[in-house]
């Protein structure tokens, strides 16, 4: 596909591809998660479970660019399909795009992107975060070699809106759904309490944290206080409470 110079430079810098896709299906999985399924040459997006794609999101001002990143929920190269799970409670441009994009719409995504993937050496895997993280968390968990062990601690506004992971029989699964109970989404206390109460298996495991910036930072500190090493922790802030993500799709960090 011909691309302009700026996009070509971006693709080269990211080591990613620009891939044309068509939305073929939208499904509401729960009150806060929409699944979008796209068709196209998805072989160009194959990377590692936990990778994401970057999407250009239209805004009300045509001169303002908003890119948003969404973790690849699954890729099926034979069927030429890719699925995304998008949390819709932000009401921001990304959530609105996911709710309104008509089936049949053609889009372009840049991917695969992202540094965090499954630690293949780990004996167990523990995923902690909010609903924006379940797509990456479940995609990584589905790559665990059986027999294996996956633990999930997920905070959600209403626990009945949590979509549960479906893993094979040889993977032991623990799911702790944390009710946000009216706390602000950047209040880490709910996830911190659930993580502190969670008995981690013996042997060497890996922790994966994703979600709101302040919450992810607090979880990382808690894991280190609990004796886990930097090498056992992968964390990524996905968004920041009260601040829209920056035009390149990352949450604004304090300088
Ligand atoms: C590597 C990476 C992977 C990601 N993967 C996913 C994914 O698989 N699925 C997914 O849904 N998101 C994912 N995100 C987050 C996503 O890119 C957007 O940040 C998110 O969808 C919000 O974008 P927006 O345009 O709707 O709102 P923004 O314009 O970013 O924000 C608008 C307002 O809504 C608030 N807000 C933003 N998100 C939330 C929220 N979840 N709950 C409450 N308030 C919110 C903001 O604080 C702001 O005040 C990922 C982000 C990164 C960096």
Short mmCIF file of C-alpha atoms and ligand atoms in Angstrom, two decimals:
data_model
loop_
_atom_site.label_atom_id
_atom_site.label_comp_id
_atom_site.label_asym_id
_atom_site.label_seq_id
_atom_site.Cartn_x
_atom_site.Cartn_y
_atom_site.Cartn_z
CA UNK A 1 0.00 0.00 0.00
CA UNK A 2 1.47 3.44 -0.93
CA UNK A 3 2.07 5.59 2.18
CA UNK A 4 3.18 9.18 2.57
CA UNK A 5 6.68 10.05 3.81
CA UNK A 6 5.60 10.87 7.37
CA UNK A 7 3.74 7.59 7.78
CA UNK A 8 6.60 5.65 6.19
CA UNK A 9 9.03 7.18 8.71
CA UNK A 10 6.66 6.34 11.59
CA UNK A 11 6.29 2.74 10.42
CA UNK A 12 10.03 2.38 10.14
CA UNK A 13 10.60 3.85 13.60
CA UNK A 14 8.01 1.55 15.15
CA UNK A 15 8.94 -1.48 13.09
CA UNK A 16 5.23 -1.87 12.34
CA UNK A 17 2.92 -2.21 9.34
CA UNK A 18 0.03 -0.11 8.06
CA UNK A 19 -2.81 -2.56 7.51
CA UNK A 20 -6.18 -1.91 5.85
CA UNK A 21 -9.14 -3.57 7.59
CA UNK A 22 -12.90 -3.65 7.24
CA UNK A 23 -15.24 -3.85 10.24
CA UNK A 24 -17.39 -6.93 9.78
CA UNK A 25 -19.01 -7.39 13.19
CA UNK A 26 -19.70 -5.51 16.40
CA UNK A 27 -20.91 -7.26 19.53
CA UNK A 28 -21.76 -5.81 22.91
CA UNK A 29 -20.16 -8.24 25.37
CA UNK A 30 -21.24 -6.41 28.52
CA UNK A 31 -22.30 -2.89 29.48
CA UNK A 32 -18.70 -1.70 29.28
CA UNK A 33 -17.06 -3.86 26.59
CA UNK A 34 -17.62 -3.89 22.84
CA UNK A 35 -15.99 -6.44 20.58
CA UNK A 36 -15.08 -5.30 17.08
CA UNK A 37 -14.12 -7.87 14.48
CA UNK A 38 -12.21 -6.82 11.38
CA UNK A 39 -11.29 -8.61 8.14
CA UNK A 40 -8.14 -7.98 6.11
CA UNK A 41 -4.51 -9.01 5.65
CA UNK A 42 -4.03 -9.63 9.37
CA UNK A 43 -0.88 -11.70 8.83
CA UNK A 44 0.89 -8.31 8.82
CA UNK A 45 -0.28 -7.76 12.41
CA UNK A 46 0.97 -11.03 13.83
CA UNK A 47 3.36 -10.44 16.71
CA UNK A 48 3.11 -11.66 20.27
CA UNK A 49 0.02 -12.03 22.48
CA UNK A 50 -0.30 -8.73 24.35
CA UNK A 51 0.58 -6.65 21.28
CA UNK A 52 -1.70 -3.83 20.17
CA UNK A 53 -2.68 -1.78 17.15
CA UNK A 54 -2.82 1.99 16.83
CA UNK A 55 -5.92 3.49 15.22
CA UNK A 56 -6.52 7.02 13.87
CA UNK A 57 -9.69 8.20 15.58
CA UNK A 58 -11.74 10.98 13.98
CA UNK A 59 -12.36 13.97 16.25
CA UNK A 60 -14.83 16.85 15.88
CA UNK A 61 -11.91 19.05 14.76
CA UNK A 62 -10.43 17.66 11.50
CA UNK A 63 -7.08 19.29 12.34
CA UNK A 64 -6.84 17.44 15.64
CA UNK A 65 -5.45 13.96 15.44
CA UNK A 66 -6.31 11.40 18.09
CA UNK A 67 -4.63 8.07 17.95
CA UNK A 68 -5.71 5.34 20.31
CA UNK A 69 -4.10 1.99 20.98
CA UNK A 70 -6.10 -1.20 21.42
CA UNK A 71 -4.72 -4.58 22.39
CA UNK A 72 -5.24 -7.34 19.87
CA UNK A 73 -7.73 -9.74 21.45
CA UNK A 74 -7.12 -12.39 18.77
CA UNK A 75 -5.86 -12.88 15.25
CA UNK A 76 -6.96 -15.66 12.91
CA UNK A 77 -4.69 -15.67 9.88
CA UNK A 78 -6.58 -18.47 8.10
CA UNK A 79 -9.90 -16.64 8.33
CA UNK A 80 -8.18 -13.21 7.96
CA UNK A 81 -9.82 -11.86 11.10
CA UNK A 82 -8.74 -9.70 14.06
CA UNK A 83 -10.77 -8.88 17.18
CA UNK A 84 -10.47 -5.93 19.59
CA UNK A 85 -12.21 -5.44 22.95
CA UNK A 86 -12.91 -1.80 23.69
CA UNK A 87 -13.99 -0.40 27.05
CA UNK A 88 -16.64 2.21 26.37
CA UNK A 89 -17.26 4.07 29.62
CA UNK A 90 -14.76 6.90 28.94
CA UNK A 91 -17.11 8.66 26.50
CA UNK A 92 -13.93 9.88 24.75
CA UNK A 93 -13.19 9.76 21.01
CA UNK A 94 -11.96 6.15 21.13
CA UNK A 95 -15.04 4.87 22.94
CA UNK A 96 -17.35 6.85 20.64
CA UNK A 97 -15.52 5.51 17.58
CA UNK A 98 -15.95 1.94 18.79
CA UNK A 99 -19.65 2.45 19.43
CA UNK A 100 -20.39 4.22 16.14
CA UNK A 101 -18.13 2.75 13.44
CA UNK A 102 -20.55 1.18 10.93
CA UNK A 103 -20.04 -2.39 9.78
CA UNK A 104 -18.45 -2.29 6.34
CA UNK A 105 -16.30 0.72 7.30
CA UNK A 106 -12.72 0.64 6.05
CA UNK A 107 -9.97 1.65 8.47
CA UNK A 108 -6.18 1.45 8.68
CA UNK A 109 -4.27 0.34 11.74
CA UNK A 110 -0.59 0.44 12.62
CA UNK A 111 0.80 -2.65 14.30
CA UNK A 112 1.85 -4.89 15.79
CA UNK A 113 3.02 -2.68 18.68
CA UNK A 114 3.87 -3.08 22.35
CA UNK A 115 6.64 -4.42 24.56
CA UNK A 116 4.70 -6.54 27.01
CA UNK A 117 4.07 -10.17 26.31
CA UNK A 118 3.86 -13.47 28.13
CA UNK A 119 6.95 -14.45 30.14
CA UNK A 120 7.50 -17.95 28.74
CA UNK A 121 9.80 -18.91 31.63
CA UNK A 122 7.26 -18.12 34.37
CA UNK A 123 5.56 -20.92 36.34
CA UNK A 124 2.41 -18.86 36.92
CA UNK A 125 0.96 -15.64 35.53
CA UNK A 126 -1.04 -13.03 37.44
CA UNK A 127 -2.88 -10.26 35.57
CA UNK A 128 -4.16 -7.24 37.50
CA UNK A 129 -5.94 -4.18 36.14
CA UNK A 130 -9.19 -2.72 34.90
CA UNK A 131 -11.46 -3.54 31.99
CA UNK A 132 -9.19 -1.88 29.41
CA UNK A 133 -6.63 -4.58 30.28
CA UNK A 134 -8.75 -7.72 29.83
CA UNK A 135 -8.14 -7.94 26.07
CA UNK A 136 -4.34 -8.07 26.49
CA UNK A 137 -4.57 -10.15 29.68
CA UNK A 138 -6.80 -12.82 28.14
CA UNK A 139 -4.79 -12.90 24.89
CA UNK A 140 -1.59 -13.51 26.91
CA UNK A 141 -3.27 -16.07 29.18
CA UNK A 142 -4.49 -18.02 26.16
CA UNK A 143 -0.83 -18.44 25.15
CA UNK A 144 0.15 -20.16 28.43
CA UNK A 145 1.62 -23.57 27.72
CA UNK A 146 -0.44 -26.25 29.55
CA UNK A 147 -0.32 -27.28 32.30
CA UNK A 148 -0.20 -23.76 33.68
CA UNK A 149 -1.73 -21.31 36.09
CA UNK A 150 -3.39 -17.94 35.49
CA UNK A 151 -4.70 -15.55 38.12
CA UNK A 152 -6.76 -12.47 37.29
CA UNK A 153 -7.68 -9.55 39.54
CA UNK A 154 -9.90 -7.17 37.60
CA UNK A 155 -11.63 -4.05 38.83
CA UNK A 156 -14.95 -3.29 37.22
CA UNK A 157 -17.72 -0.76 37.85
CA UNK A 158 -20.33 -3.53 38.18
CA UNK A 159 -18.90 -7.03 38.68
CA UNK A 160 -21.60 -8.64 36.51
CA UNK A 161 -20.06 -6.76 33.55
CA UNK A 162 -16.80 -8.70 33.79
CA UNK A 163 -16.41 -11.04 30.81
CA UNK A 164 -14.70 -14.16 32.16
CA UNK A 165 -11.62 -15.79 30.58
CA UNK A 166 -12.13 -19.14 28.82
CA UNK A 167 -8.94 -21.14 29.11
CA UNK A 168 -8.23 -24.82 28.46
CA UNK A 169 -8.79 -27.52 31.12
CA UNK A 170 -5.06 -27.79 31.83
CA UNK A 171 -4.81 -24.17 32.95
CA UNK A 172 -5.77 -23.53 36.58
CA UNK A 173 -7.69 -20.25 36.68
CA UNK A 174 -8.41 -17.92 39.59
CA UNK A 175 -10.55 -14.83 38.96
CA UNK A 176 -11.09 -12.09 41.52
CA UNK A 177 -13.60 -9.46 40.39
CA UNK A 178 -13.17 -6.22 42.33
CA UNK A 179 -16.28 -4.07 42.60
CA UNK A 180 -15.30 -0.42 42.17
CA UNK A 181 -18.05 0.44 44.64
CA UNK A 182 -18.19 4.11 43.74
CA UNK A 183 -14.45 4.75 44.12
CA UNK A 184 -12.80 6.94 41.48
CA UNK A 185 -11.05 4.88 38.76
CA UNK A 186 -7.66 6.31 39.78
CA UNK A 187 -8.13 5.18 43.38
CA UNK A 188 -5.89 2.13 43.67
CA UNK A 189 -7.26 0.96 47.04
CA UNK A 190 -9.65 -1.68 45.67
CA UNK A 191 -7.10 -3.44 43.50
CA UNK A 192 -4.36 -3.03 46.10
CA UNK A 193 -6.50 -4.72 48.76
CA UNK A 194 -7.46 -7.57 46.41
CA UNK A 195 -3.84 -8.03 45.31
CA UNK A 196 -2.65 -8.06 48.94
CA UNK A 197 -5.25 -10.69 49.79
CA UNK A 198 -4.34 -12.86 46.82
CA UNK A 199 -2.16 -15.81 47.71
CA UNK A 200 0.46 -16.06 44.99
CA UNK A 201 1.64 -19.56 44.08
CA UNK A 202 5.09 -20.75 45.04
CA UNK A 203 7.83 -20.95 42.41
CA UNK A 204 8.68 -18.12 40.05
CA UNK A 205 5.81 -16.30 38.45
CA UNK A 206 5.16 -13.12 36.53
CA UNK A 207 2.86 -10.18 37.25
CA UNK A 208 1.24 -8.10 34.53
CA UNK A 209 -0.42 -4.77 35.37
CA UNK A 210 -2.48 -2.64 32.96
CA UNK A 211 -5.01 0.15 33.31
CA UNK A 212 -5.18 3.63 34.83
CA UNK A 213 -1.77 5.32 35.25
CA UNK A 214 -1.86 5.98 39.01
CA UNK A 215 -3.34 2.56 39.78
CA UNK A 216 -0.69 0.76 37.71
CA UNK A 217 2.10 2.66 39.50
CA UNK A 218 0.63 1.77 42.91
CA UNK A 219 0.35 -1.91 41.94
CA UNK A 220 3.93 -1.99 40.79
CA UNK A 221 5.10 -0.56 44.11
CA UNK A 222 2.96 -3.07 46.02
CA UNK A 223 4.44 -5.98 44.03
CA UNK A 224 7.96 -4.82 44.81
CA UNK A 225 7.11 -4.41 48.49
CA UNK A 226 5.82 -7.97 48.33
CA UNK A 227 9.27 -9.10 47.24
CA UNK A 228 8.83 -9.53 43.50
CA UNK A 229 11.74 -8.40 41.36
CA UNK A 230 11.61 -5.94 38.45
CA UNK A 231 12.11 -8.86 36.06
CA UNK A 232 8.91 -10.46 37.36
CA UNK A 233 6.77 -7.38 36.72
CA UNK A 234 5.43 -6.03 33.42
CA UNK A 235 3.32 -2.91 33.76
CA UNK A 236 1.80 -0.47 31.30
CA UNK A 237 -0.40 2.58 31.94
CA UNK A 238 -3.19 2.59 29.35
CA UNK A 239 -5.02 5.79 30.29
CA UNK A 240 -5.10 8.51 32.91
CA UNK A 241 -8.10 9.59 34.92
CA UNK A 242 -9.25 13.14 34.08
CA UNK A 243 -6.82 13.54 31.16
CA UNK A 244 -7.46 12.42 27.58
CA UNK A 245 -4.73 10.25 26.10
CA UNK A 246 -2.18 12.19 24.05
CA UNK A 247 -2.46 12.31 20.23
CA UNK A 248 -0.02 9.40 19.90
CA UNK A 249 -2.23 7.22 22.09
CA UNK A 250 -0.29 7.18 25.38
CA UNK A 251 -1.55 8.66 28.66
CA UNK A 252 0.16 11.89 29.75
CA UNK A 253 2.90 11.23 32.29
CA UNK A 254 4.21 13.75 34.81
CA UNK A 255 7.54 15.14 33.66
C1 LIG B 1 -0.70 -0.11 24.80
C2 LIG B 1 -2.15 0.22 25.07
C3 LIG B 1 -3.12 -0.78 24.90
C4 LIG B 1 -4.47 -0.49 25.16
N1 LIG B 1 -5.41 -1.48 24.98
C5 LIG B 1 -6.73 -1.20 25.21
C6 LIG B 1 -7.74 -2.20 24.97
O1 LIG B 1 -7.47 -3.32 24.54
N2 LIG B 1 -9.04 -1.86 25.21
C7 LIG B 1 -9.39 -0.60 25.67
O2 LIG B 1 -10.57 -0.35 25.89
N3 LIG B 1 -8.46 0.35 25.88
C8 LIG B 1 -7.15 0.08 25.64
N4 LIG B 1 -6.21 1.07 25.84
C9 LIG B 1 -6.66 2.42 26.24
C10 LIG B 1 -7.18 3.18 25.01
O3 LIG B 1 -6.14 3.39 24.10
C11 LIG B 1 -7.79 4.56 25.35
O4 LIG B 1 -7.02 5.22 26.26
C12 LIG B 1 -9.15 4.45 25.97
O5 LIG B 1 -10.01 3.76 25.09
C13 LIG B 1 -9.77 5.83 26.20
O6 LIG B 1 -9.74 6.56 25.00
P1 LIG B 1 -10.89 7.59 24.67
O7 LIG B 1 -10.54 8.29 23.41
O8 LIG B 1 -12.23 6.89 24.73
O9 LIG B 1 -10.86 8.60 25.89
P2 LIG B 1 -9.74 9.77 26.16
O10 LIG B 1 -9.89 10.86 25.16
O11 LIG B 1 -8.37 9.17 26.31
O12 LIG B 1 -10.25 10.25 27.58
C14 LIG B 1 -11.47 11.00 27.75
C15 LIG B 1 -11.80 11.07 29.23
O13 LIG B 1 -12.23 9.78 29.67
C16 LIG B 1 -11.45 9.33 30.76
N5 LIG B 1 -11.23 7.89 30.58
C17 LIG B 1 -10.42 7.30 29.67
N6 LIG B 1 -10.49 5.96 29.78
C18 LIG B 1 -11.37 5.71 30.78
C19 LIG B 1 -11.87 4.52 31.40
N7 LIG B 1 -11.48 3.31 30.99
N8 LIG B 1 -12.77 4.63 32.41
C20 LIG B 1 -13.18 5.86 32.85
N9 LIG B 1 -12.74 7.03 32.30
C21 LIG B 1 -11.85 6.95 31.29
C22 LIG B 1 -10.14 10.13 30.65
O14 LIG B 1 -9.55 10.26 31.91
C23 LIG B 1 -10.62 11.45 30.10
O15 LIG B 1 -11.09 12.27 31.14
C24 LIG B 1 -4.85 0.82 25.58
C25 LIG B 1 -3.87 1.81 25.72
C26 LIG B 1 -2.53 1.52 25.47
C27 LIG B 1 -1.50 2.63 25.65
#
